[in-house]
Coordinates of C-alpha atoms and ligand atoms in Angstrom, one line a residue:
R1 CA -44.1 -3.6 -138.8
P2 CA -41.3 -5.7 -137.4
Q3 CA -37.8 -4.9 -138.3
A4 CA -35.5 -7.2 -140.2
G5 CA -35.1 -10.5 -138.3
R6 CA -37.5 -9.2 -135.6
M7 CA -40.5 -11.5 -136.1
R8 CA -43.8 -11.5 -134.3
E9 CA -43.0 -15.1 -133.5
F10 CA -39.4 -16.0 -133.0
H11 CA -37.1 -18.5 -131.4
Q12 CA -34.6 -17.8 -128.7
F13 CA -32.4 -19.7 -126.4
G14 CA -31.3 -18.4 -123.1
V15 CA -29.5 -18.9 -119.8
E16 CA -30.9 -18.3 -116.4
C17 CA -28.9 -18.2 -113.2
F18 CA -30.9 -18.3 -110.0
G19 CA -29.6 -17.7 -106.5
A20 CA -26.4 -15.8 -107.3
A21 CA -26.6 -12.2 -106.1
S22 CA -22.9 -11.4 -106.6
P23 CA -21.7 -9.1 -109.4
A24 CA -19.4 -12.0 -110.4
A25 CA -22.6 -13.8 -111.6
D26 CA -23.6 -10.8 -113.8
A27 CA -20.1 -10.9 -115.4
E28 CA -20.2 -14.7 -115.8
I29 CA -23.5 -14.5 -117.7
I30 CA -22.2 -11.7 -119.9
S31 CA -18.9 -13.6 -120.5
L32 CA -20.9 -16.7 -121.4
A33 CA -23.0 -14.9 -124.0
K34 CA -19.8 -13.4 -125.5
Q35 CA -18.1 -16.8 -125.6
I36 CA -21.1 -18.4 -127.4
L37 CA -21.1 -15.6 -130.0
C38 CA -17.3 -15.9 -130.4
E39 CA -17.3 -19.6 -130.8
I40 CA -20.0 -19.4 -133.4
G41 CA -17.6 -17.1 -135.2
I42 CA -19.5 -13.7 -134.9
K43 CA -17.2 -10.7 -135.3
N44 CA -17.6 -7.0 -134.8
I45 CA -20.2 -7.1 -132.1
A46 CA -20.5 -4.4 -129.5
L47 CA -21.3 -5.0 -125.9
Y48 CA -23.3 -2.3 -124.1
I49 CA -23.9 -2.4 -120.4
N50 CA -25.8 -0.2 -118.0
S51 CA -27.3 -0.4 -114.5
I52 CA -30.9 0.6 -114.0
G53 CA -30.6 0.3 -110.2
C54 CA -33.2 -0.9 -107.7
S55 CA -36.6 0.3 -106.8
E56 CA -34.9 2.6 -104.2
C57 CA -32.7 4.4 -106.8
R58 CA -35.5 4.5 -109.3
K59 CA -37.8 6.6 -107.0
E60 CA -35.7 9.7 -107.3
Y61 CA -34.8 9.0 -110.9
S62 CA -38.4 8.6 -111.9
K63 CA -39.1 12.0 -110.5
A64 CA -36.3 13.6 -112.5
L65 CA -37.3 11.8 -115.7
K66 CA -40.9 12.8 -115.4
E67 CA -39.9 16.4 -114.9
Y68 CA -37.6 16.3 -118.0
F69 CA -40.1 14.6 -120.3
R70 CA -43.0 16.8 -119.2
A71 CA -41.1 19.7 -120.5
N72 CA -41.0 17.9 -123.9
I73 CA -44.4 16.2 -123.9
D74 CA -45.6 17.7 -127.1
S75 CA -42.8 16.2 -129.1
L76 CA -43.3 12.6 -127.7
C77 CA -45.1 9.9 -129.6
D78 CA -48.6 8.9 -128.3
T79 CA -47.3 5.7 -126.6
C80 CA -44.7 7.7 -124.7
K81 CA -47.2 10.4 -123.7
D82 CA -49.1 7.5 -122.1
R83 CA -45.9 6.1 -120.5
L84 CA -44.9 9.4 -119.0
E85 CA -46.8 9.1 -115.7
R86 CA -46.9 5.3 -115.5
N87 CA -43.4 4.3 -116.4
P88 CA -41.2 7.1 -117.7
M89 CA -38.1 4.8 -118.1
R90 CA -39.8 3.0 -121.0
I91 CA -39.6 6.2 -123.0
L92 CA -35.8 5.8 -123.0
D93 CA -36.4 2.5 -124.9
C94 CA -38.7 4.0 -127.5
K95 CA -37.7 3.4 -131.1
S96 CA -39.2 6.6 -132.5
P97 CA -36.3 8.7 -133.9
A98 CA -37.8 11.9 -132.4
D99 CA -38.2 10.4 -129.0
K100 CA -34.7 8.9 -129.2
E101 CA -33.4 12.4 -129.8
I102 CA -35.2 13.8 -126.8
A103 CA -34.1 10.8 -124.6
K104 CA -30.5 11.7 -125.3
G105 CA -30.7 14.8 -123.1
A106 CA -32.6 13.0 -120.3
P107 CA -31.1 12.5 -116.8
K108 CA -29.0 9.4 -116.6
I109 CA -29.8 6.6 -114.2
L110 CA -26.2 6.1 -113.3
D111 CA -26.2 9.5 -111.6
Y112 CA -29.1 8.3 -109.4
L113 CA -27.8 4.9 -108.2
C114 CA -27.9 4.2 -104.5
E115 CA -24.6 3.2 -102.8
D116 CA -25.3 -0.6 -103.1
C117 CA -26.3 -0.5 -106.7
S118 CA -23.4 1.7 -107.6
A119 CA -20.9 -0.6 -105.8
H120 CA -22.5 -3.6 -107.6
F121 CA -22.1 -2.0 -111.0
E122 CA -18.5 -1.0 -110.3
L123 CA -17.7 -4.7 -109.5
V124 CA -19.4 -6.0 -112.6
K125 CA -17.2 -3.7 -114.7
K126 CA -14.2 -4.8 -112.7
Y127 CA -14.9 -8.5 -113.4
L128 CA -15.5 -7.8 -117.1
T129 CA -12.3 -5.9 -117.4
A130 CA -10.3 -8.5 -115.5
N131 CA -11.5 -11.1 -118.0
N132 CA -10.9 -9.0 -121.1
V133 CA -14.6 -8.6 -122.0
E134 CA -14.7 -5.2 -123.8
F135 CA -17.8 -3.1 -123.1
T136 CA -19.2 0.4 -123.4
V137 CA -21.4 1.8 -120.7
N138 CA -24.5 3.0 -122.5
P139 CA -27.2 4.7 -120.5
A140 CA -29.7 4.1 -123.4
I141 CA -29.8 0.4 -122.6
V142 CA -32.7 0.0 -120.3
R143 CA -34.3 -3.2 -121.7
G144 CA -38.0 -3.2 -122.4
L145 CA -39.1 -5.2 -119.4
D146 CA -39.9 -3.7 -116.0
Y147 CA -38.6 -6.6 -113.9
Y148 CA -34.9 -5.9 -114.5
T149 CA -32.8 -4.6 -111.7
R150 CA -29.3 -3.3 -111.7
T151 CA -27.3 -4.8 -114.6
V152 CA -28.7 -4.8 -118.1
F153 CA -26.7 -5.5 -121.3
E154 CA -27.1 -6.0 -125.0
F155 CA -24.8 -7.4 -127.7
V156 CA -25.4 -5.2 -130.8
S157 CA -24.4 -5.5 -134.4
N158 CA -24.8 -2.8 -137.0
E159 CA -24.9 -5.4 -139.8
I160 CA -28.5 -6.4 -139.5
G161 CA -30.5 -3.2 -139.7
A162 CA -31.3 -0.4 -137.3
Q163 CA -32.1 -2.5 -134.3
G164 CA -29.2 -4.8 -134.2
T165 CA -29.6 -6.4 -130.7
V166 CA -28.7 -10.1 -131.1
C167 CA -28.6 -10.9 -127.4
G168 CA -29.9 -9.1 -124.4
G169 CA -30.2 -9.7 -120.7
G170 CA -29.3 -8.6 -117.2
R171 CA -30.3 -9.1 -113.6
Y172 CA -33.9 -9.5 -112.5
D173 CA -33.8 -10.1 -108.7
G174 CA -37.5 -9.2 -108.3
L175 CA -39.0 -11.5 -110.8
I176 CA -39.4 -14.7 -108.8
E177 CA -41.0 -13.0 -105.9
E178 CA -43.3 -11.1 -108.3
M179 CA -44.4 -14.5 -109.6
G180 CA -45.2 -15.8 -106.2
G181 CA -41.9 -17.4 -105.2
K182 CA -39.4 -16.7 -102.5
P183 CA -37.1 -13.7 -103.1
T184 CA -34.4 -15.0 -105.3
A185 CA -31.5 -13.3 -107.1
A186 CA -31.5 -14.0 -110.8
C187 CA -29.7 -13.0 -114.0
G188 CA -29.6 -14.3 -117.5
F189 CA -29.9 -13.6 -121.2
G190 CA -31.9 -14.4 -124.3
L191 CA -30.3 -14.9 -127.7
G192 CA -32.6 -14.5 -130.7
I193 CA -32.0 -17.4 -133.2
E194 CA -33.5 -15.6 -136.3
R195 CA -31.4 -12.5 -135.6
L196 CA -28.3 -14.7 -135.0
L197 CA -28.9 -16.5 -138.3
L198 CA -29.3 -13.1 -140.1
L199 CA -26.0 -11.9 -138.7
M200 CA -24.2 -15.2 -139.5
D201 CA -25.6 -14.8 -143.1
A202 CA -24.4 -11.2 -143.2
Q203 CA -20.9 -12.2 -142.0
Q204 CA -20.9 -15.4 -144.0
T205 CA -20.1 -17.4 -140.9
A206 CA -19.6 -21.1 -141.5
F207 CA -21.9 -23.4 -139.6
P208 CA -20.0 -25.5 -137.1
E209 CA -19.3 -29.0 -138.4
R210 CA -21.3 -31.8 -136.9
K211 CA -19.4 -33.8 -134.3
K212 CA -18.0 -37.0 -135.9
C213 CA -18.8 -40.5 -134.8
D214 CA -15.8 -41.8 -132.7
I215 CA -16.5 -45.4 -133.5
F216 CA -18.9 -47.5 -135.5
I217 CA -19.3 -51.1 -134.3
G218 CA -20.3 -53.4 -137.0
S219 CA -21.9 -56.7 -136.2
M220 CA -23.3 -59.9 -137.8
G221 CA -26.0 -61.9 -136.0
E222 CA -28.3 -61.3 -133.0
N223 CA -25.9 -61.9 -130.1
E224 CA -23.2 -59.9 -131.9
N225 CA -25.6 -57.0 -132.5
L226 CA -26.6 -57.2 -128.8
K227 CA -22.9 -56.9 -127.8
A228 CA -22.4 -54.0 -130.2
S229 CA -25.4 -52.2 -128.6
Q230 CA -23.9 -52.7 -125.1
L231 CA -20.5 -51.4 -126.1
A232 CA -22.1 -48.4 -127.7
T233 CA -24.0 -47.6 -124.6
D234 CA -20.8 -47.9 -122.4
L235 CA -18.9 -45.6 -124.8
R236 CA -21.7 -43.0 -124.8
N237 CA -21.8 -43.0 -121.0
E238 CA -18.2 -41.8 -121.2
G239 CA -19.2 -39.0 -123.6
L240 CA -18.1 -40.7 -126.8
A241 CA -20.1 -40.9 -130.0
A242 CA -20.7 -44.5 -130.9
Q243 CA -23.0 -46.1 -133.5
F244 CA -24.0 -49.7 -134.4
D245 CA -26.3 -51.2 -137.0
T246 CA -30.0 -50.9 -136.3
V247 CA -31.4 -51.3 -139.8
G248 CA -30.1 -54.8 -140.7
R249 CA -27.5 -53.8 -143.2
S250 CA -25.0 -56.3 -144.6
L251 CA -21.5 -56.1 -143.0
K252 CA -20.2 -54.5 -146.2
A253 CA -23.0 -51.9 -146.2
Q254 CA -22.3 -51.2 -142.5
M255 CA -18.7 -50.4 -143.3
K256 CA -19.7 -48.3 -146.2
Y257 CA -22.1 -46.4 -143.9
A258 CA -19.3 -46.0 -141.2
D259 CA -17.1 -44.4 -143.9
K260 CA -19.9 -42.1 -145.1
I261 CA -20.5 -40.7 -141.6
G262 CA -16.8 -40.2 -141.2
S263 CA -16.4 -42.5 -138.2
L264 CA -12.9 -42.2 -136.8
Y265 CA -12.7 -45.9 -135.8
T266 CA -14.5 -49.0 -136.8
M267 CA -14.6 -52.5 -135.3
V268 CA -16.5 -55.7 -136.3
I269 CA -18.1 -58.1 -133.9
G270 CA -18.6 -61.6 -135.3
T271 CA -19.1 -65.0 -133.8
N272 CA -15.3 -65.5 -133.4
E273 CA -14.8 -62.1 -131.7
L274 CA -17.5 -62.9 -129.2
E275 CA -16.0 -66.2 -128.5
I276 CA -12.4 -65.0 -127.8
G277 CA -13.5 -61.7 -126.3
K278 CA -11.3 -59.6 -128.7
A279 CA -11.8 -57.7 -131.9
V280 CA -9.8 -55.6 -134.3
L281 CA -10.0 -51.9 -134.0
K282 CA -9.3 -50.0 -137.2
N283 CA -8.2 -46.4 -137.3
M284 CA -10.1 -45.0 -140.4
T285 CA -7.7 -42.1 -140.8
D286 CA -4.5 -44.0 -141.3
G287 CA -5.8 -47.5 -141.8
T288 CA -3.8 -49.0 -138.9
T289 CA -5.4 -51.8 -136.9
E290 CA -4.9 -53.0 -133.4
E291 CA -6.4 -56.0 -131.5
I292 CA -8.5 -54.9 -128.5
E293 CA -10.2 -56.8 -125.6
L294 CA -14.0 -56.4 -125.4
D295 CA -13.9 -56.7 -121.6
G296 CA -13.6 -53.2 -120.2
F297 CA -13.7 -52.0 -123.8
T298 CA -14.4 -48.3 -123.2
D299 CA -11.2 -47.7 -121.2
K300 CA -9.1 -49.7 -123.6
F301 CA -10.5 -47.8 -126.6
Q302 CA -9.8 -44.5 -124.9
S303 CA -6.2 -45.6 -124.2
V304 CA -5.6 -46.6 -127.8
V305 CA -7.0 -43.2 -129.0
I306 CA -4.8 -41.3 -126.6
K307 CA -1.8 -43.3 -127.5
Q308 CA -2.3 -42.8 -131.2
A309 CA -3.0 -39.1 -130.8
M310 CA 0.1 -38.7 -128.6
S311 CA 2.4 -40.4 -131.2
G312 CA 1.0 -38.0 -133.7
F313 CA 1.9 -35.0 -131.5
E314 CA 5.4 -36.2 -131.0
S315 CA 6.1 -36.4 -134.7
L316 CA 4.3 -33.1 -135.3
G317 CA 5.7 -31.3 -132.3
L318 CA 2.1 -30.4 -131.1
E319 CA 2.4 -31.4 -127.5
G320 CA 0.0 -29.6 -125.3
I321 CA -3.0 -29.7 -127.6
D322 CA -6.2 -30.6 -125.7
I323 CA -6.8 -34.3 -126.2
N324 CA -10.6 -33.7 -126.0
D325 CA -10.4 -31.8 -129.3
I326 CA -9.2 -34.9 -131.0
L327 CA -11.3 -37.5 -129.3
G328 CA -14.5 -35.6 -129.9
G329 CA -16.1 -36.8 -126.7
G330 CA -14.7 -36.4 -123.2
I331 CA -12.2 -38.6 -121.3
N332 CA -13.5 -40.2 -118.1
G333 CA -16.9 -38.7 -118.5
N334 CA -16.0 -35.0 -119.0
N335 CA -18.4 -33.2 -121.3
Ligands
LIG401 ZN1 -30.3 0.9 -105.7
LIG402 ZN1 -42.1 7.1 -128.0

């Protein structure tokens, strides 16, 4: 029977990094997972790391493990009795409490790492430490899949039942070749959506707010609507969120809609605006308006936003705040 939040069918999202063999890549992947969890607002989550070495180190280790578990074979569960000769490392991953107890006394892979694997693991730890990523080396982390090499890790919470792994991953340098490709270094992680939601629920984490619309461009008439669509496309190409009317609302209804979606700015394109090539941009937060040229609109719009944001900083003494946080989208195509 699956544990809480551990469904037979589940969703996950993950990150895969191919072609990077350096320990810095392992640390980057782990840092990224941590940052995602932090930005969502997850607290009290432990990071466990381990190295399970390469096929070279595992030869000796496998021998030692078999020897150890053979001495305890009568106490092992049926699955693990079967695993003993085939793949004794999987016994370390068994969830049966009795087997877990036996596994505690088993030889540790870290004592069997070859020189290269050992050096790799030391560097992963060094990178994590240098970047303030707290971790605990836990020899019980072996991951359930055979294709892992060297680094393995899990982010674990004790707030969602006995098996609190929310995110797990590591390095799997042998996988691509095993599937018929060229030998390729690889590392990554998977993050279980259902388990993440369970944890967010347990911690009463607020869902992130949807990104607001930067500008709603109202329009009246076919040519005006066409212009609004072009302006919106240009803005989006620069990473801004822009909307215009596609359902034939009246101008009044369009403005009501812009207000409802919390658009930060609005502008209306009518026959006159098209003719003179200018329109009035309205800041929906403070109600101020400013005339703006439609030619090269995206750049001019961004200048106005920055200028208004800066004047806000001066009066509030908040210089140095990232402008991207205010604008929502990126400036000059960032993000
Ligand atoms: Zn090795
Ligand atoms: Zn077992």
